Tab-separated table of C-alpha atoms and ligand atoms in Angstrom:
chain	number	residue	atom	x	y	z
A	1	MET	CA	181.104	191.040	181.090
A	2	PRO	CA	184.930	191.689	182.508
A	3	PRO	CA	186.146	194.770	180.376
A	4	ALA	CA	187.632	194.108	176.992
A	5	ALA	CA	190.337	196.185	177.635
A	6	VAL	CA	193.481	194.403	177.195
A	7	THR	CA	192.764	192.411	174.213
A	8	LYS	CA	190.957	195.213	172.324
A	9	GLY	CA	193.463	197.362	172.243
A	10	ASN	CA	196.252	197.323	170.114
A	11	ASP	CA	199.328	199.804	168.592
A	12	LYS	CA	197.280	200.609	165.569
A	13	GLY	CA	195.344	203.598	166.803
A	14	MET	CA	192.899	201.841	168.988
A	15	ILE	CA	191.973	202.677	172.261
A	16	TYR	CA	193.026	201.077	175.575
A	17	MET	CA	190.393	200.707	178.393
A	18	ARG	CA	192.122	200.973	181.104
A	19	VAL	CA	192.065	198.420	183.654
A	20	THR	CA	192.191	198.739	187.555
A	21	VAL	CA	194.040	196.186	189.150
A	22	GLY	CA	193.356	195.349	192.653
A	23	VAL	CA	196.931	193.364	193.756
A	24	PHE	CA	195.973	191.690	197.021
A	25	PHE	CA	199.050	190.568	199.654
A	26	GLY	CA	199.657	189.504	202.560
A	27	GLY	CA	196.988	187.474	204.672
A	28	ARG	CA	196.979	185.067	207.890
A	29	SER	CA	200.181	182.894	206.385
A	30	VAL	CA	203.787	181.930	207.504
A	31	GLU	CA	204.624	183.093	204.186
A	32	HIS	CA	202.750	186.830	204.335
A	33	GLU	CA	206.166	188.751	204.371
A	34	VAL	CA	207.477	186.767	201.548
A	35	SER	CA	204.353	187.769	199.717
A	36	VAL	CA	204.470	191.619	200.801
A	37	ILE	CA	208.211	191.531	198.625
A	38	SER	CA	206.216	189.623	196.148
A	39	ALA	CA	203.386	191.760	195.762
A	40	ILE	CA	205.400	194.589	195.828
A	41	GLN	CA	207.905	193.662	193.502
A	42	ALA	CA	204.836	193.175	190.723
A	43	VAL	CA	203.263	196.317	191.803
A	44	ASN	CA	206.316	198.203	190.330
A	45	ALA	CA	206.730	195.983	187.001
A	46	PHE	CA	203.238	196.798	185.901
A	47	ASP	CA	202.941	198.868	182.666
A	48	LYS	CA	201.277	202.213	184.509
A	49	SER	CA	199.987	203.278	180.863
A	50	LYS	CA	197.795	200.346	180.702
A	51	TYR	CA	196.803	199.810	184.086
A	52	ASP	CA	195.699	201.455	187.406
A	53	VAL	CA	197.273	199.295	190.223
A	54	VAL	CA	195.597	199.783	193.947
A	55	PRO	CA	197.802	197.660	196.109
A	56	VAL	CA	195.867	196.230	199.186
A	57	TYR	CA	197.001	195.011	201.988
A	58	CYS	CA	195.463	191.710	203.945
A	59	ALA	CA	197.169	192.214	207.211
A	60	LYS	CA	197.796	189.169	209.783
A	61	ASP	CA	194.170	189.804	211.511
A	62	ASP	CA	192.459	189.651	208.034
A	63	HIS	CA	191.884	193.402	207.756
A	64	LEU	CA	192.412	194.855	204.509
A	65	TYR	CA	193.940	198.351	204.231
A	66	ALA	CA	194.972	200.371	201.243
A	67	GLY	CA	196.386	203.494	200.843
A	68	THR	CA	199.241	205.741	199.593
A	69	ASP	CA	201.896	203.586	200.970
A	70	ILE	CA	200.413	200.212	200.983
A	71	GLY	CA	202.786	199.868	197.928
A	72	LYS	CA	205.969	200.990	199.359
A	73	ILE	CA	208.085	198.093	200.528
A	74	GLU	CA	210.235	200.204	203.229
A	75	ALA	CA	206.626	201.344	204.647
A	76	TYR	CA	206.665	197.500	205.929
A	77	LYS	CA	209.842	198.075	208.657
A	78	ASP	CA	206.756	199.507	211.105
A	79	ILE	CA	203.518	198.280	210.174
A	80	PRO	CA	201.428	199.264	213.209
A	81	ALA	CA	202.703	202.783	211.721
A	82	LEU	CA	201.610	201.887	207.909
A	83	LEU	CA	198.267	200.842	209.026
A	84	SER	CA	197.593	204.057	211.331
A	85	ARG	CA	197.990	206.189	208.409
A	86	SER	CA	196.247	203.340	205.689
A	87	GLN	CA	192.813	203.444	204.967
A	88	ARG	CA	191.071	200.277	206.008
A	89	VAL	CA	188.796	198.786	203.330
A	90	ILE	CA	186.023	196.120	203.236
A	91	CYS	CA	184.846	194.642	199.802
A	92	ALA	CA	181.447	194.768	197.957
A	93	PRO	CA	180.458	193.349	194.852
A	94	LEU	CA	179.218	196.162	192.395
A	95	GLU	CA	177.681	195.690	188.902
A	96	LYS	CA	178.827	191.823	188.059
A	97	GLY	CA	182.574	192.041	187.384
A	98	ARG	CA	183.413	195.387	190.049
A	99	LEU	CA	184.349	194.972	192.950
A	100	ALA	CA	184.563	198.492	195.593
A	101	LEU	CA	186.617	198.507	197.947
A	102	VAL	CA	184.650	200.454	200.319
A	103	LYS	CA	185.946	202.589	203.542
A	104	TYR	CA	185.739	201.119	206.899
A	105	PRO	CA	184.621	202.462	208.865
A	106	PRO	CA	181.585	204.554	207.093
A	107	LYS	CA	182.907	207.966	206.284
A	108	LEU	CA	180.442	210.750	206.880
A	109	LEU	CA	182.450	213.082	204.305
A	110	GLY	CA	184.599	212.261	201.326
A	111	GLY	CA	182.705	209.459	199.765
A	112	ALA	CA	181.845	205.927	200.594
A	113	VAL	CA	184.093	204.048	197.856
A	114	TYR	CA	188.025	204.267	198.142
A	115	ALA	CA	188.236	202.494	194.688
A	116	SER	CA	186.638	200.277	192.495
A	117	ILE	CA	188.559	196.977	190.637
A	118	ASP	CA	188.346	195.254	187.497
A	119	LEU	CA	190.528	192.288	188.489
A	120	ALA	CA	191.809	190.744	191.367
A	121	PHE	CA	195.513	190.023	191.248
A	122	PRO	CA	196.070	187.742	194.442
A	123	ILE	CA	200.290	187.865	195.012
A	124	VAL	CA	199.960	185.739	198.263
A	125	HIS	CA	201.859	182.704	199.567
A	126	GLY	CA	200.692	179.509	201.862
A	127	ALA	CA	197.905	178.392	203.844
A	128	ASN	CA	194.811	180.312	204.120
A	129	VAL	CA	195.550	182.394	201.028
A	130	GLU	CA	197.191	180.691	197.956
A	131	ASP	CA	195.186	176.976	198.895
A	132	GLY	CA	191.997	178.398	196.937
A	133	THR	CA	190.756	180.609	200.263
A	134	ILE	CA	190.875	184.031	198.563
A	135	GLN	CA	190.078	182.828	194.798
A	136	GLY	CA	186.733	181.778	196.698
A	137	PHE	CA	186.411	184.724	198.155
A	138	PHE	CA	186.801	186.465	194.609
A	139	ASN	CA	184.589	183.871	192.944
A	140	TYR	CA	181.861	184.781	195.435
A	141	MET	CA	182.310	188.384	194.963
A	142	SER	CA	182.015	188.075	191.094
A	143	VAL	CA	184.891	189.741	190.524
A	144	PRO	CA	187.471	187.936	187.713
A	145	PHE	CA	191.038	187.460	189.474
A	146	VAL	CA	194.494	186.448	188.011
A	147	GLY	CA	195.544	182.602	188.225
A	148	CYS	CA	194.312	179.274	189.688
A	149	ASP	CA	190.687	178.684	190.242
A	150	VAL	CA	189.749	177.702	193.531
A	151	THR	CA	190.270	173.830	192.967
A	152	ALA	CA	193.127	174.029	191.130
A	153	SER	CA	194.988	176.539	193.719
A	154	ALA	CA	193.181	173.650	196.871
A	155	VAL	CA	195.162	170.770	194.966
A	156	SER	CA	198.208	172.119	194.246
A	157	MET	CA	199.038	173.458	198.134
A	158	ASP	CA	198.151	169.928	199.131
A	159	LYS	CA	201.383	167.803	198.687
A	160	TYR	CA	199.230	164.621	199.720
A	161	VAL	CA	196.408	166.051	197.306
A	162	THR	CA	198.975	167.055	194.731
A	163	LYS	CA	200.915	163.442	194.313
A	164	ALA	CA	197.531	161.554	194.126
A	165	VAL	CA	196.184	163.835	191.198
A	166	LEU	CA	200.001	163.868	189.287
A	167	ARG	CA	200.217	159.735	189.809
A	168	PHE	CA	196.727	159.390	187.901
A	169	ASN	CA	198.127	161.259	185.416
A	170	ASP	CA	201.465	159.243	185.307
A	171	ILE	CA	203.817	161.886	186.313
A	172	PRO	CA	206.359	160.689	188.640
A	173	VAL	CA	206.368	161.858	192.215
A	174	LEU	CA	207.858	159.450	195.412
A	175	ASP	CA	205.784	157.866	197.731
A	176	CYS	CA	205.169	159.388	200.390
A	177	VAL	CA	203.393	158.246	203.904
A	178	ARG	CA	200.473	161.040	205.374
A	179	LEU	CA	200.234	161.497	209.400
A	180	SER	CA	197.969	163.674	211.518
A	181	ALA	CA	198.932	165.026	214.783
A	182	LYS	CA	196.058	163.134	216.747
A	183	PRO	CA	197.579	159.691	215.535
A	184	PHE	CA	200.762	160.296	216.246
A	185	TYR	CA	200.272	161.869	219.680
A	186	SER	CA	198.349	158.864	220.880
A	187	GLY	CA	200.862	156.267	219.469
A	188	GLU	CA	204.534	157.581	218.485
A	189	ASP	CA	206.307	153.818	218.236
A	190	GLU	CA	203.722	152.902	215.936
A	191	ALA	CA	203.629	155.722	213.777
A	192	VAL	CA	207.666	155.366	213.520
A	193	ARG	CA	207.065	151.487	212.893
A	194	ARG	CA	205.158	152.101	210.043
A	195	VAL	CA	206.734	155.187	208.280
A	196	GLU	CA	209.857	153.021	209.022
A	197	ASN	CA	208.103	149.665	207.078
A	198	ALA	CA	207.112	151.989	204.520
A	199	PHE	CA	210.766	153.582	203.468
A	200	SER	CA	214.807	153.290	204.878
A	201	TYR	CA	216.258	156.881	206.343
A	202	PRO	CA	217.487	159.485	205.878
A	203	MET	CA	213.916	160.414	205.218
A	204	ILE	CA	212.108	164.012	204.712
A	205	VAL	CA	209.004	165.161	207.061
A	206	LYS	CA	206.920	168.212	206.086
A	207	PRO	CA	204.014	169.791	206.665
A	208	VAL	CA	201.148	169.011	203.890
A	209	ASN	CA	200.279	172.229	203.457
A	210	LEU	CA	202.995	174.889	203.843
A	211	GLY	CA	206.024	176.604	201.510
A	212	SER	CA	209.146	178.140	201.940
A	213	SER	CA	210.607	174.968	203.525
A	214	ILE	CA	208.766	176.143	206.735
A	215	GLY	CA	208.498	173.261	208.974
A	216	ILE	CA	210.940	170.938	207.334
A	217	LYS	CA	213.111	168.550	208.432
A	218	LYS	CA	215.743	165.626	207.617
A	219	ALA	CA	215.621	162.408	209.769
A	220	TYR	CA	218.337	159.829	209.700
A	221	SER	CA	217.023	157.778	212.933
A	222	ALA	CA	214.333	157.043	214.799
A	223	VAL	CA	214.980	159.249	217.304
A	224	GLU	CA	215.145	162.206	214.438
A	225	LEU	CA	212.318	161.169	212.895
A	226	VAL	CA	210.001	161.897	216.085
A	227	GLY	CA	212.028	165.147	216.531
A	228	ALA	CA	210.908	165.960	213.070
A	229	PHE	CA	206.868	164.856	213.635
A	230	GLU	CA	207.319	167.242	216.659
A	231	TYR	CA	208.559	170.076	214.523
A	232	ALA	CA	206.497	169.703	211.335
A	233	PHE	CA	203.269	169.247	213.649
A	234	GLN	CA	203.874	172.797	215.391
A	235	PHE	CA	203.022	174.120	212.039
A	236	ALA	CA	200.367	172.420	210.365
A	237	GLY	CA	197.683	169.080	211.541
A	238	THR	CA	199.194	167.027	208.743
A	239	VAL	CA	202.438	165.880	207.623
A	240	ILE	CA	204.452	163.945	204.604
A	241	VAL	CA	206.572	161.191	204.980
A	242	GLU	CA	209.164	160.885	202.076
A	243	ARG	CA	212.489	159.052	201.546
A	244	ALA	CA	215.371	161.838	200.963
A	245	VAL	CA	216.279	161.695	197.673
A	246	GLU	CA	220.281	160.847	197.209
A	247	ASN	CA	222.601	162.531	194.964
A	248	LEU	CA	220.233	165.652	195.011
A	249	ARG	CA	219.954	168.625	192.808
A	250	GLU	CA	216.766	170.344	192.745
A	251	LEU	CA	215.408	171.882	189.016
A	252	ASN	CA	212.622	174.173	189.467
A	253	CYS	CA	210.299	175.103	185.883
A	254	ALA	CA	207.358	177.512	185.501
A	255	VAL	CA	204.652	177.595	183.200
A	256	LEU	CA	202.281	179.985	182.050
A	257	GLY	CA	199.040	179.347	180.521
A	258	TYR	CA	195.340	178.085	181.028
A	259	GLY	CA	193.483	175.034	179.546
A	260	ASP	CA	195.338	172.893	176.846
A	261	SER	CA	197.928	176.130	175.718
A	262	ALA	CA	200.824	176.312	178.807
A	263	GLU	CA	204.277	177.193	177.749
A	264	ALA	CA	207.184	176.076	180.095
A	265	SER	CA	209.556	178.868	181.157
A	266	GLU	CA	213.373	178.716	181.645
A	267	CYS	CA	214.845	175.841	184.062
A	268	GLU	CA	216.729	176.793	187.239
A	269	GLU	CA	218.561	175.001	189.567
A	270	PRO	CA	218.787	176.519	193.350
A	271	ILE	CA	221.321	176.251	195.704
A	272	SER	CA	221.416	175.064	198.950
A	273	GLY	CA	223.918	175.810	201.710
A	274	ASP	CA	222.436	172.553	203.507
A	275	ALA	CA	220.564	169.042	202.802
A	276	ILE	CA	217.364	171.075	202.597
A	277	LEU	CA	217.103	174.369	200.679
A	278	SER	CA	215.833	176.450	203.498
A	279	TYR	CA	214.437	179.501	204.057
A	280	SER	CA	217.016	181.883	204.400
A	281	ASP	CA	218.557	180.250	201.123
A	282	LYS	CA	215.160	181.361	199.610
A	283	TYR	CA	214.763	184.608	200.684
A	284	MET	CA	217.647	185.901	202.536
A	285	SER	CA	220.745	185.970	200.275
A	286	GLY	CA	223.265	187.906	200.888
A	287	GLY	CA	221.394	189.394	204.176
A	288	LYS	CA	218.681	190.846	202.025
A	289	SER	CA	215.230	190.084	201.796
A	290	LYS	CA	214.463	190.308	198.133
A	291	GLY	CA	212.249	187.409	197.612
A	292	MET	CA	212.763	184.292	196.139
A	293	SER	CA	214.269	186.778	192.923
A	294	ALA	CA	217.205	186.905	194.641
A	295	SER	CA	217.965	183.393	195.780
A	296	LYS	CA	220.852	181.576	194.922
A	297	ARG	CA	220.468	179.463	191.805
A	298	LYS	CA	221.949	178.344	188.533
A	299	LEU	CA	219.913	180.092	185.940
A	300	PRO	CA	219.932	178.330	182.840
A	301	ALA	CA	220.191	175.392	184.860
A	302	ASP	CA	223.597	173.322	183.426
A	303	LEU	CA	221.489	170.549	181.960
A	304	PRO	CA	221.864	168.229	178.763
A	305	PRO	CA	219.310	169.288	176.087
A	306	GLU	CA	217.328	166.509	176.804
A	307	THR	CA	217.322	166.802	180.354
A	308	ARG	CA	216.173	170.799	179.987
A	309	ALA	CA	213.543	168.996	177.480
A	310	LYS	CA	212.204	166.644	179.988
A	311	VAL	CA	211.952	168.591	183.164
A	312	ARG	CA	209.867	171.666	180.368
A	313	GLU	CA	207.619	168.593	179.422
A	314	LEU	CA	206.867	167.479	183.014
A	315	ALA	CA	206.179	170.966	184.298
A	316	VAL	CA	203.743	171.537	181.332
A	317	ARG	CA	202.185	167.885	181.747
A	318	THR	CA	201.844	168.998	185.950
A	319	PHE	CA	200.506	172.218	185.357
A	320	THR	CA	197.402	171.034	182.586
A	321	ALA	CA	197.210	167.974	185.080
A	322	LEU	CA	196.081	170.161	188.151
A	323	GLY	CA	194.015	172.310	185.932
A	324	CYS	CA	196.268	175.351	186.935
A	325	CYS	CA	196.010	179.122	185.317
A	326	GLY	CA	198.152	181.987	185.008
A	327	VAL	CA	201.877	181.314	186.097
A	328	SER	CA	203.071	178.599	188.295
A	329	ARG	CA	206.324	177.047	189.018
A	330	ILE	CA	207.133	173.221	189.333
A	331	ASP	CA	209.830	172.152	191.721
A	332	MET	CA	211.544	168.786	190.978
A	333	LEU	CA	213.940	166.464	192.669
A	334	MET	CA	216.706	164.643	190.509
A	335	ASP	CA	218.836	161.984	191.594
A	336	ALA	CA	222.089	163.216	189.968
A	337	ALA	CA	223.422	159.573	189.791
A	338	SER	CA	220.757	157.969	188.347
A	339	GLY	CA	219.215	160.636	186.232
A	340	GLU	CA	215.820	160.093	187.634
A	341	ILE	CA	213.138	163.159	187.895
A	342	TRP	CA	210.026	163.248	190.148
A	343	VAL	CA	207.691	166.557	190.578
A	344	ASN	CA	208.379	167.636	194.229
A	345	GLU	CA	205.639	170.523	194.134
A	346	ILE	CA	203.647	172.741	192.417
A	347	ASN	CA	203.654	176.716	193.790
A	348	PRO	CA	200.527	178.038	192.337
A	349	ILE	CA	201.513	181.648	193.077
A	350	PRO	CA	204.993	181.082	193.211
A	351	GLY	CA	207.702	183.429	194.842
A	352	SER	CA	208.299	186.711	192.969
A	353	LEU	CA	205.741	185.356	190.316
A	354	SER	CA	208.649	183.178	188.740
A	355	PHE	CA	209.337	186.812	186.758
A	356	TYR	CA	213.116	185.848	186.406
A	357	LEU	CA	212.791	182.725	184.826
A	358	TRP	CA	210.642	183.940	182.182
A	359	GLU	CA	213.193	186.889	181.228
A	360	PRO	CA	216.240	184.634	179.492
A	361	LEU	CA	212.974	183.876	176.957
A	362	GLY	CA	212.753	187.312	176.166
A	363	VAL	CA	209.722	188.070	177.972
A	364	SER	CA	209.874	190.982	180.668
A	365	TYR	CA	208.066	190.916	183.909
A	366	ALA	CA	205.813	194.083	182.599
A	367	ARG	CA	204.854	191.473	179.883
A	368	LEU	CA	204.386	188.665	182.297
A	369	ILE	CA	201.852	190.649	183.755
A	370	ASP	CA	199.956	191.781	180.835
A	371	LYS	CA	199.988	187.747	179.842
A	372	LEU	CA	198.691	186.876	183.311
A	373	ILE	CA	195.842	189.465	182.840
A	374	GLU	CA	194.862	188.610	179.342
A	375	LEU	CA	194.392	185.063	180.677
A	376	SER	CA	192.490	185.869	183.351
A	377	PHE	CA	189.771	187.834	181.268
A	378	THR	CA	189.958	184.433	178.901
A	379	ARG	CA	189.139	182.370	181.411
A	380	GLU	CA	186.323	185.024	182.847
A	381	ARG	CA	185.070	185.435	179.198
A	382	GLU	CA	184.683	181.734	178.389
A	383	ASN	CA	183.322	180.730	182.710
A	384	ALA	CA	179.992	183.975	181.589
A	385	GLU	CA	179.504	181.469	178.906
A	386	PHE	CA	178.215	178.832	181.735
A	387	ALA	CA	175.176	178.958	183.224
A	388	SER	CA	174.846	179.878	186.835
A	389	SER	CA	171.273	179.978	187.823
A	390	PHE	CA	167.873	178.871	186.075
A	391	ASP	CA	164.853	180.978	185.022
A	392	THR	CA	162.360	179.043	186.859
A	393	ASN	CA	161.859	180.097	190.613
A	394	ILE	CA	160.680	176.981	191.924
A	395	LEU	CA	160.029	179.375	195.388
A	396	GLU	CA	157.612	181.112	193.634
A	397	ASN	CA	154.828	178.352	194.086
A	398	PHE	CA	156.599	176.728	196.872
A	399	SER	CA	153.343	176.374	199.583
A	400	GLY	CA	155.604	175.211	202.940
A	401	GLY	CA	155.818	171.818	204.236
A	402	MET	CA	158.939	169.456	204.460
A	403	LYS	CA	158.015	167.312	201.478
A	404	GLY	CA	158.722	169.882	198.724
A	405	PRO	CA	162.245	170.221	198.831
A	406	LYS	CA	162.553	166.377	199.330
A	407	GLN	CA	161.139	165.628	196.146
A	408	ARG	CA	164.200	166.305	193.530
B	1	ADP	N1	212.191	163.662	199.108
B	1	ADP	C1	213.240	164.619	199.254
B	1	ADP	N2	214.742	164.442	199.488
B	1	ADP	C2	215.868	165.283	199.412
B	1	ADP	N3	215.164	166.689	199.385
B	1	ADP	C3	213.702	167.305	200.282
B	1	ADP	C4	212.847	166.073	199.348
B	1	ADP	N4	211.705	166.847	199.665
B	1	ADP	C5	212.354	168.254	200.292
B	1	ADP	N5	213.649	168.173	200.255
B	1	ADP	C6	214.432	169.416	200.567
B	1	ADP	O1	213.483	170.398	201.333
B	1	ADP	C7	212.920	171.560	200.262
B	1	ADP	C8	211.478	171.685	200.923
B	1	ADP	O2	210.881	171.312	200.406
B	1	ADP	P1	209.688	171.539	199.640
B	1	ADP	O3	209.059	169.954	199.105
B	1	ADP	O4	209.614	171.795	198.232
B	1	ADP	O5	208.706	172.049	200.555
B	1	ADP	P2	208.556	174.009	200.523
B	1	ADP	O6	206.660	173.523	200.111
B	1	ADP	O7	208.428	174.365	202.007
B	1	ADP	O8	208.856	174.486	199.331
B	1	ADP	C9	213.180	171.489	198.882
B	1	ADP	O9	213.420	172.298	198.278
B	1	ADP	C10	214.530	169.922	199.230
B	1	ADP	O10	215.620	170.754	199.498
B	2	MG	MG1	209.674	173.739	197.745
């Protein structure tokens, strides 16, 4: 069972069991650097009277590192130097629910275990990590973790599959055409014809599974469409095309919860300097790389109460339809002339964990982290009630041969 730690304590004299939280960040993703910023912001925001925090950096070659400087943002100016003075670790499951960070290569002196953690907190963005990969790793290691499970992460990180699930739940999304690199390069004209039959210009081409506006272009003509495909295929093997929404306003709202109990944050309107909200609009505003919390926005978004209520309701329905857990941010597109709103995408682990969308509702970053940890232990307790093995071992009486296993 997971430690009852966080749920057990209160202010009336009961004792808190301290929880050791491993914050995993980085990873083999084009959003690696954004994740470093998001994670170190979070590490600084933890209430250290309740938690021991162990930052774990997932380098681009998949090696994991811990150490005194791994949680310090200034150390990432020179990553090779940082890694040379840090401790490489590998993960090993201990008794159920705990994970050892074992020193690697093995040390003869000073103990083998760098730290053992009660809870993994992935703060990663993008393909190969946020898409169910790191969640599957924690699942396999039997350590509880914060945020969406494998399925919700994988579905949420694929823009095409997300649309399919949302449409199934009567949530408005834009139509799209999905195309892979191989058929495109073996028949560009046919691909362009197919898309032109579906939509009129301008159109948006985007990699199916990335974030942070990477690989996205707007196309006003067939020539630009081909260019946009070629650009997007540099980042992903599959892309989607949509019509570009006119009179565009973008509205984002985060949701916090699990199962049927989920609540919406304040709504923001990110402000772009261009037709597409770019990577630099999101992370580099003012010349500083402070992560999503530094991007230009109106917060709260300037909306009539009924539109704000609609955005928040759509956000919660999206979160629930996708089976999310923890905090996710739902991004919407609005045609300001018609007032129509479509859910554009969901970020299962949003930049800066969307802490800035909760502060206007009186939820501090430290409290948001508390809630995320409580939710993950709640899920872990619920999952522990399901059997994961049968007591009967059919292999005990198995005498070999090919027939046995086929008779199920
Ligand atoms: N259908 C669309 N119409 C108009 N602008 C769009 C459309 N889709 C995306 N954009 C613009 O491109 C940006 C990035 O697209 P998005 O789907 O959010 O991808 P990412 O996962 O990279 O954030 C959006 O924030 C918006 O500015
Ligand atoms: Mg987006």
